[in-house]
mmCIF file of C-alpha atoms in Angstrom:
data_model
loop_
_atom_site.group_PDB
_atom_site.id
_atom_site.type_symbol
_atom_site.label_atom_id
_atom_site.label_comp_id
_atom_site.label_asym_id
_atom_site.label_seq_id
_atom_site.Cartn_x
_atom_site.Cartn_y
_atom_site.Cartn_z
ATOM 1 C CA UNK A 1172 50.554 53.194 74.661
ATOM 2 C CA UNK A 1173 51.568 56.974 74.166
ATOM 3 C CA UNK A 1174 51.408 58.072 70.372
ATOM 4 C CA UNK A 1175 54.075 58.466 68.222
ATOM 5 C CA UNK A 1176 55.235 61.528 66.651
ATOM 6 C CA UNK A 1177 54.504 61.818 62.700
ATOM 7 C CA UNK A 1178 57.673 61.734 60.138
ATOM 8 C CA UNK A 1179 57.031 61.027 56.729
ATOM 9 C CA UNK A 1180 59.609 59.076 53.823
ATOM 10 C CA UNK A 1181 59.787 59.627 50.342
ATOM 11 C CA UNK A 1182 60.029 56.440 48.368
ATOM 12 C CA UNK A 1183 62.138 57.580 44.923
ATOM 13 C CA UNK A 1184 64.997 55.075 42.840
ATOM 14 C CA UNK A 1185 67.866 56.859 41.018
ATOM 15 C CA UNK A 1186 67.052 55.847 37.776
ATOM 16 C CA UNK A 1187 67.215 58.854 36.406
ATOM 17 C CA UNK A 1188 71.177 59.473 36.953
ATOM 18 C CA UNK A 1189 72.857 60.885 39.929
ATOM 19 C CA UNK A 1190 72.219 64.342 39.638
ATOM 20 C CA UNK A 1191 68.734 64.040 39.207
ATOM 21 C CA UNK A 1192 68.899 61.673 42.383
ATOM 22 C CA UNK A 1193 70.918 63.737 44.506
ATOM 23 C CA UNK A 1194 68.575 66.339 43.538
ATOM 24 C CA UNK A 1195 65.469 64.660 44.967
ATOM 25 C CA UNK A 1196 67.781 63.537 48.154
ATOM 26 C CA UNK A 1197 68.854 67.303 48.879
ATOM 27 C CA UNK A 1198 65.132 68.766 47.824
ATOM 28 C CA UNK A 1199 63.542 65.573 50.481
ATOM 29 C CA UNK A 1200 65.603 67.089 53.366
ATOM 30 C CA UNK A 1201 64.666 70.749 52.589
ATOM 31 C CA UNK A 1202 61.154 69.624 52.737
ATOM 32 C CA UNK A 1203 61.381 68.042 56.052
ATOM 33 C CA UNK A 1204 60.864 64.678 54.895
ATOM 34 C CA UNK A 1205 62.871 62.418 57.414
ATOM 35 C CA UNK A 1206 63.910 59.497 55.006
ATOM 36 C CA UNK A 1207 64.994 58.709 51.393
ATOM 37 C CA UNK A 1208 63.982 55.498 50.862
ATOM 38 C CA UNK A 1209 64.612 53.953 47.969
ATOM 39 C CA UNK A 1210 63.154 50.388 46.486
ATOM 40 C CA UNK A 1211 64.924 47.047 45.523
ATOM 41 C CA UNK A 1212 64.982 46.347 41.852
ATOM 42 C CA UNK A 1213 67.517 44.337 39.400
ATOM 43 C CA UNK A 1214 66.034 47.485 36.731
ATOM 44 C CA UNK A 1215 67.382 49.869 38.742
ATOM 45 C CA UNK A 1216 70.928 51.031 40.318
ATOM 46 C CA UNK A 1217 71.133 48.901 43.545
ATOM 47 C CA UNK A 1218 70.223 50.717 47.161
ATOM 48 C CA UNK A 1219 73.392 50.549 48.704
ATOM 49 C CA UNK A 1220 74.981 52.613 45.942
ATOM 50 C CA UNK A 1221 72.160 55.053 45.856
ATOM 51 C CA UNK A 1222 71.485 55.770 49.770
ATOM 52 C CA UNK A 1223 75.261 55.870 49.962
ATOM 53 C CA UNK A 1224 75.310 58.819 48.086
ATOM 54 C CA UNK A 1225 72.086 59.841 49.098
ATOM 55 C CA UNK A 1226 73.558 60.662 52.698
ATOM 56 C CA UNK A 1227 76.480 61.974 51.684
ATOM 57 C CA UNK A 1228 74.799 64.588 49.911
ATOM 58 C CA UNK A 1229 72.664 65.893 52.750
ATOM 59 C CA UNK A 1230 73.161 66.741 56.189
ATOM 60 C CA UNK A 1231 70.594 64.953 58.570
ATOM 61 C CA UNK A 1232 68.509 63.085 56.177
ATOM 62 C CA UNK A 1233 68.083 59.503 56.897
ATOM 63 C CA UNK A 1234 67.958 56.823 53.993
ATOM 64 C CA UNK A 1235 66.181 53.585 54.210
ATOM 65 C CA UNK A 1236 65.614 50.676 51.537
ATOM 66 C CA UNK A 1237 61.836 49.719 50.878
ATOM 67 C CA UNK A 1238 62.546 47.225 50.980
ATOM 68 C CA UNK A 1239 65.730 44.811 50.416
ATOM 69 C CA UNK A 1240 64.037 41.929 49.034
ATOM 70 C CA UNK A 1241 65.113 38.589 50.259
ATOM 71 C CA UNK A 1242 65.434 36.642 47.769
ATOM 72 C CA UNK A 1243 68.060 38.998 45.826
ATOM 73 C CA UNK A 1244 71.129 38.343 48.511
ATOM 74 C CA UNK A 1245 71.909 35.892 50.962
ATOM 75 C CA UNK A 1246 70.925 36.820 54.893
ATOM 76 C CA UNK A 1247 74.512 36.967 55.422
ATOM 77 C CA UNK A 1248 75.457 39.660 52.085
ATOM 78 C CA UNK A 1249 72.289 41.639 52.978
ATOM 79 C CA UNK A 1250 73.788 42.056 57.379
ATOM 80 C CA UNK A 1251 76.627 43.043 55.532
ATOM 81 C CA UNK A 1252 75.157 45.670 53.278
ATOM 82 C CA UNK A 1253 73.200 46.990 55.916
ATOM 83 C CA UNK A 1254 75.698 47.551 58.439
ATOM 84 C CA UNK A 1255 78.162 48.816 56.053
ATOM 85 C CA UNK A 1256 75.872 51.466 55.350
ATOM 86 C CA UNK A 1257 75.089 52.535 59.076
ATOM 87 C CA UNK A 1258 79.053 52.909 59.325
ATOM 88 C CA UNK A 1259 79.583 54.945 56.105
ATOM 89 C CA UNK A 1260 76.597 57.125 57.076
ATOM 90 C CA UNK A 1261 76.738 57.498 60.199
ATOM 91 C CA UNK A 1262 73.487 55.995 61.572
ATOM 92 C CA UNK A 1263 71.534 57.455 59.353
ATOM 93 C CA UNK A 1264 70.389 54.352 57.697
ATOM 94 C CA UNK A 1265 67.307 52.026 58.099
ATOM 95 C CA UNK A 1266 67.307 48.574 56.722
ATOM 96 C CA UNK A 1267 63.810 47.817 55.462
ATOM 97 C CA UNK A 1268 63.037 44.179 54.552
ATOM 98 C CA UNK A 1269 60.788 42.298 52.790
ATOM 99 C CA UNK A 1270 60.032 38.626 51.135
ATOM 100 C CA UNK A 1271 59.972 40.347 47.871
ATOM 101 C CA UNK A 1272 57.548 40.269 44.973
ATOM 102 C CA UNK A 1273 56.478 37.778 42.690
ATOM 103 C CA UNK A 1274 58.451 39.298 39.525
ATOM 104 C CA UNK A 1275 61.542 38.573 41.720
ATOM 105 C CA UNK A 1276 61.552 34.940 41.392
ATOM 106 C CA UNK A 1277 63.025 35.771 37.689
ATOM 107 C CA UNK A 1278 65.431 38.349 39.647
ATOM 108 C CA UNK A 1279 66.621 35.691 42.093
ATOM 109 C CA UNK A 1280 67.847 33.409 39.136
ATOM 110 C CA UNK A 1281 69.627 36.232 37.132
ATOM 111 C CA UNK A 1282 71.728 36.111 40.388
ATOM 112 C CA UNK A 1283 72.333 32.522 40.413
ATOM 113 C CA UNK A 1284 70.023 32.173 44.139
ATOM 114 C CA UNK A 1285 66.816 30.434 44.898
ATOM 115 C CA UNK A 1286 63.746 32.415 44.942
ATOM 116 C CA UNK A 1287 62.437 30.052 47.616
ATOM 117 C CA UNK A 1288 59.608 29.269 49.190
ATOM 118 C CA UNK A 1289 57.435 31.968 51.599
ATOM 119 C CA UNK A 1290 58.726 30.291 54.737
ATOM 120 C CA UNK A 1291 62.482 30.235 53.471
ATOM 121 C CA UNK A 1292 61.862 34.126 52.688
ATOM 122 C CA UNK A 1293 60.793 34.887 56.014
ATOM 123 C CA UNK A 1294 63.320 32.703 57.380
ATOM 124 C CA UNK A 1295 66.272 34.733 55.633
ATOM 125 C CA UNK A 1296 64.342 37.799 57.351
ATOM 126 C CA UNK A 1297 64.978 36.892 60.353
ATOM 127 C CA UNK A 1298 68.597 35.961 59.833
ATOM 128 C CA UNK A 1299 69.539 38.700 57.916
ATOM 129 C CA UNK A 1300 68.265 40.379 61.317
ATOM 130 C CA UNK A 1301 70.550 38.628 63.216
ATOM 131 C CA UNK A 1302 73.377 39.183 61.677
ATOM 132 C CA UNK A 1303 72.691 42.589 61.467
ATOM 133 C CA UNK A 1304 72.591 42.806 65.082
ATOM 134 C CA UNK A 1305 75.735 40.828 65.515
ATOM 135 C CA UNK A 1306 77.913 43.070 63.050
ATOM 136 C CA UNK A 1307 76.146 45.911 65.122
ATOM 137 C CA UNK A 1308 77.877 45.551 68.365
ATOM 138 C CA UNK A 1309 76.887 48.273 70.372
ATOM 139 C CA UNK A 1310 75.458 50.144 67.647
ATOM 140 C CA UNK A 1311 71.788 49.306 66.710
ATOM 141 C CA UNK A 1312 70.356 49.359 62.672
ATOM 142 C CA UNK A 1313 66.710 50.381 62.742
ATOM 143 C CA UNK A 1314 64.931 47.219 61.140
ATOM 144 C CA UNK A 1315 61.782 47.574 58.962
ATOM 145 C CA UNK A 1316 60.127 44.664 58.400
ATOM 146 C CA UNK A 1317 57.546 45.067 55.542
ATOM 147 C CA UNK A 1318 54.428 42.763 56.891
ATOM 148 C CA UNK A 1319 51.869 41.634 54.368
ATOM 149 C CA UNK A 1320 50.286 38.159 55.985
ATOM 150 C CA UNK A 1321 50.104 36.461 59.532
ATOM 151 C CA UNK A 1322 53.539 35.091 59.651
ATOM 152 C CA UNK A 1323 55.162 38.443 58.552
ATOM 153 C CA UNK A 1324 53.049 40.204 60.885
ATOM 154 C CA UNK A 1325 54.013 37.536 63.607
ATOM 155 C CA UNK A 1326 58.426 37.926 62.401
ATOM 156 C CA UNK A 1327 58.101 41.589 62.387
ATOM 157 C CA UNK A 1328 56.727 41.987 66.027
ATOM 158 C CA UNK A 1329 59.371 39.551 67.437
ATOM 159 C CA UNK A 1330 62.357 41.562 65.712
ATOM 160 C CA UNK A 1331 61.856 44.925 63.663
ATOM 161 C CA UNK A 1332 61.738 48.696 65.074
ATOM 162 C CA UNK A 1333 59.452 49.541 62.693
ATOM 163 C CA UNK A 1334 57.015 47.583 60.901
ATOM 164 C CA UNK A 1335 55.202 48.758 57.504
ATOM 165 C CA UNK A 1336 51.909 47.396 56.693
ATOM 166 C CA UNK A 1337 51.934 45.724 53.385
ATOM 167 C CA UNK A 1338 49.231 44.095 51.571
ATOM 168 C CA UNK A 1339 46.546 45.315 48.908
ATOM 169 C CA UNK A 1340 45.224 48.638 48.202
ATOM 170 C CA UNK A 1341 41.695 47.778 49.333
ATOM 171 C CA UNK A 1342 42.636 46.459 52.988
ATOM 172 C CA UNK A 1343 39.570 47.847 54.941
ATOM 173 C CA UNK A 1344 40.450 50.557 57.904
ATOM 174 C CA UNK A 1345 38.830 47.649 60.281
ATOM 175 C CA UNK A 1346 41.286 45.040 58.845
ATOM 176 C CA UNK A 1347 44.238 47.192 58.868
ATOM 177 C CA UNK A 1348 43.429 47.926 62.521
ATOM 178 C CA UNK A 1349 43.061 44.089 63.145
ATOM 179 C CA UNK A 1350 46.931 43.557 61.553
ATOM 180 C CA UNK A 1351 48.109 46.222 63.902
ATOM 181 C CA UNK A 1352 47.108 44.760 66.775
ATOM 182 C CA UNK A 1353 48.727 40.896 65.389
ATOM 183 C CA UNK A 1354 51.463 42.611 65.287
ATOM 184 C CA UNK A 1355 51.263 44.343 68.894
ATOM 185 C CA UNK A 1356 50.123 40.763 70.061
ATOM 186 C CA UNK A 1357 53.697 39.644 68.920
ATOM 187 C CA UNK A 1358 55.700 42.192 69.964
ATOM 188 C CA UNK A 1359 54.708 42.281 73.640
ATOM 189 C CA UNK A 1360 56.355 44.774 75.876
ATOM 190 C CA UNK A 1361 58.597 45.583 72.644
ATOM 191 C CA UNK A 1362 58.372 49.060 70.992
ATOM 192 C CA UNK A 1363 57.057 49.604 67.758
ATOM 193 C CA UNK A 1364 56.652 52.434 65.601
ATOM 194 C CA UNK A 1365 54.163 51.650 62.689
ATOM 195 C CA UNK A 1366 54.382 52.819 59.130
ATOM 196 C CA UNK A 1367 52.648 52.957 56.050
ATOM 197 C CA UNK A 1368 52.846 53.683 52.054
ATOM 198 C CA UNK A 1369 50.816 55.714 50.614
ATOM 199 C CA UNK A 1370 50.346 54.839 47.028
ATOM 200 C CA UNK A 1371 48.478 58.199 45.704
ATOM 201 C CA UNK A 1372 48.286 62.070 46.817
ATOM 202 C CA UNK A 1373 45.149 63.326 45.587
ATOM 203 C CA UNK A 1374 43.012 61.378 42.484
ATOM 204 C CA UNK A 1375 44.785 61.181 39.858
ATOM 205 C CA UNK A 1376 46.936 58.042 39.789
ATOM 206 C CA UNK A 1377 50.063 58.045 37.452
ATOM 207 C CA UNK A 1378 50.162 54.910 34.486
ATOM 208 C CA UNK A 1379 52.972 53.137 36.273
ATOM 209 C CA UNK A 1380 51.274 53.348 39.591
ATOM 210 C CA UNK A 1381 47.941 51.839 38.341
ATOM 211 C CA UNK A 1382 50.038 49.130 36.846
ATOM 212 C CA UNK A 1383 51.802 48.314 40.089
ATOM 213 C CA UNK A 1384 48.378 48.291 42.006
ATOM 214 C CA UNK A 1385 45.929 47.099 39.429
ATOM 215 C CA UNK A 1386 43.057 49.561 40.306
ATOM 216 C CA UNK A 1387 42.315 53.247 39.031
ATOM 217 C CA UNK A 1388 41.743 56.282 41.614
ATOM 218 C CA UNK A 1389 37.902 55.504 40.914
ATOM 219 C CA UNK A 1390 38.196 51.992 42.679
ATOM 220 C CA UNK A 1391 40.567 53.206 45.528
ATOM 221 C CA UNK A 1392 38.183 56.411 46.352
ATOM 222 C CA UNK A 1393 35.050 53.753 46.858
ATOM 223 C CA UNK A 1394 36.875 51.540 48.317
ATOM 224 C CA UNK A 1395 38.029 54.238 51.412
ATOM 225 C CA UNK A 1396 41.388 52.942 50.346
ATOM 226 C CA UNK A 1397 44.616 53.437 52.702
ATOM 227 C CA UNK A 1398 46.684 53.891 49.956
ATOM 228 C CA UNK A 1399 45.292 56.756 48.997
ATOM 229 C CA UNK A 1400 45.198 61.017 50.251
ATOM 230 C CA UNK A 1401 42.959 63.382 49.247
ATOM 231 C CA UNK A 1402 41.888 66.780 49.930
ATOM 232 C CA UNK A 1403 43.022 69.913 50.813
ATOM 233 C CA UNK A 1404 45.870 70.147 53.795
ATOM 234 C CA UNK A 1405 43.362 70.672 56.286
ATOM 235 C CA UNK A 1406 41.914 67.531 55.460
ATOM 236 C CA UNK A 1407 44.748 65.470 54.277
ATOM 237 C CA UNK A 1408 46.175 66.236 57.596
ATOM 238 C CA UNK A 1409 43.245 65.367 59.702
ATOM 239 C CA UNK A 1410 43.359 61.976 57.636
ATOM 240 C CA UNK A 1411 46.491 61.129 59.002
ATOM 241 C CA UNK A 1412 45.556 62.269 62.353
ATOM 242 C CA UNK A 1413 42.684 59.589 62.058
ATOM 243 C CA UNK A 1414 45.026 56.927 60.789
ATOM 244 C CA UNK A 1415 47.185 57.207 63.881
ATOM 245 C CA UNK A 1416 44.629 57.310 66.248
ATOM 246 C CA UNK A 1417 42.598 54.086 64.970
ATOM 247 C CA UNK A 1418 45.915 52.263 63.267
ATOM 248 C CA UNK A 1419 48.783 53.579 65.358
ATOM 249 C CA UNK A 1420 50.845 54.898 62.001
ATOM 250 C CA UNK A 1421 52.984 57.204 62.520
ATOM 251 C CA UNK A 1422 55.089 57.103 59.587
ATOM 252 C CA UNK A 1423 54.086 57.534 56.149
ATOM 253 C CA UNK A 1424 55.741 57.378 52.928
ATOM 254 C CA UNK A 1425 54.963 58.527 49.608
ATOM 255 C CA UNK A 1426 55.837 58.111 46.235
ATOM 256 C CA UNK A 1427 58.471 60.313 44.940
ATOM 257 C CA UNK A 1428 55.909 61.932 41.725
ATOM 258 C CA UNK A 1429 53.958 63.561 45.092
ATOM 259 C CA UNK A 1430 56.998 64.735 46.823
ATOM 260 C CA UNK A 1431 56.210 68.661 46.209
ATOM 261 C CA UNK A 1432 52.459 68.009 46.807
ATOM 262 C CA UNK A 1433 52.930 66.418 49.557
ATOM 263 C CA UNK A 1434 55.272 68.598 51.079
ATOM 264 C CA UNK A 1435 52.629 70.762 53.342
ATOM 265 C CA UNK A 1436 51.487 67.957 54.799
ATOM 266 C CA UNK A 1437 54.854 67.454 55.801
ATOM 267 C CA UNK A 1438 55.751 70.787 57.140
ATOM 268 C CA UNK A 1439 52.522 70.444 58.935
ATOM 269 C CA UNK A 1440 53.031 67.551 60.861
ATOM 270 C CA UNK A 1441 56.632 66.543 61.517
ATOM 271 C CA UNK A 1442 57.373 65.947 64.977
ATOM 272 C CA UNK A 1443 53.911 66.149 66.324
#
């Protein structure tokens, strides 16, 4: 199957107002970052708000969600969402779903829904998916599905565009590799283009990052980790290189504190 060229995401939530978020959304494009992705969170101001004005703020920039949890909306409320925002922008959005985190059984109730169980999440996956594509017509919604286990992997080679490999930190290169190709197994003759998030950009890891991934930069470097890039351009790029020739990623994301550091990398690579 012929390789995919790179693009790269920035993963960023406007918590810090709008200016400061249009900011990153308008710095992201001048960087030659292809998406604005922003994450699903009752703590912070809800995606369809923020990628809203997101694209209207930039010219060719892309916005994405990483990812619309499922248990926060019906299937039905998140096709809408979703759609609405490939009208109002243009095409320039990606819907990016997920089953959602544990923390967001706590979210779910705030909202009055059920958190339910990891089938039912999946489930409302695949219909939000569907309704998406119905409310689509003859348009089409790039669909990430964000695949941390079997059946995910399984769901997100019979419907998404792109799939996201989720799971821990300290997934081995051999195991990653292994996913990809559940995933392939799934898809058949379907295309797929393959991303990934990287956590940390170089060794230091910032306090609210640890606590998201419960291991220091230590742990991550002897562990070969995925979710972490180090090194100069030169080798951060050849990383990456690696990564698509053994994984088949093709599009990586990083964390909005690395968006500057990153940035070579990106200016490097795009579109090759």
């Amino acid at each position: 199957m012929p390789q995919k060229a790179f693009r790269f995401g920035v993963v960023a939530g406007a918590t810090e107002g709008g200016a400061k978020w249009l900011s990153t959304a308008r710095r992201a494009e001048e960087l030659g970052y292809s998406t604005l992705l922003c994450p699903d969170n009752l703590n912070m101001p809800t995606p369809t708000a923020a990628l809203a004005a997101a694209a209207a703020a930039t010219t060719e920039l892309r916005v994405g969600s990483f990812v619309l949890a499922s248990p926060l909306r019906t299937a039905r409320a998140a096709a809408w969402e979703a759609h609405s925002l490939t009208v109002v922008t243009s095409g320039r959005f990606e819907l990016g779903l997920g089953t959602g985190r544990p923390e967001m059984r706590q979210q779910a109730g705030e909202l009055g829904l059920p958190y339910g169980s990891g089938q039912e999440r999946l489930d409302a996956i695949s219909e939000t998916v569907d309704h998406v594509r119905r409310l689509d017509g003859d348009g089409h919604t790039p669909v990430m599905i964000a695949a941390g286990g079997p059946k995910a992997r399984r769901l997100a080679g019979l419907k998404a565009d792109i799939v996201t490999m989720a799971g821990g930190v300290l997934t081995t290169r051999e195991e990653m590799t292994g996913h990809v190709e559940e995933v392939r197994s799934a898809a058949g003759d379907r295309e797929i283009e393959f991303a990934m998030n990287i956590w940390v950009v170089g060794t230091e890891v910032p306090p609210w990052i640890r606590g998201f991934i419960g291991v220091d930069a230590e742990t991550l470097i002897e562990h070969d980790s995925l979710g972490l890039l180090r090194g100069d351009v030169d080798e951060m790029a050849a990383e990456l290189e690696r990564r698509r020739d053994e994984q088949g990623v093709s599009y990586f994301s990083v964390n909005g504190a690395f968006l500057e550091e990153f940035a070579p990398v990106v200016a490097r690579l795009s579109g090759k």
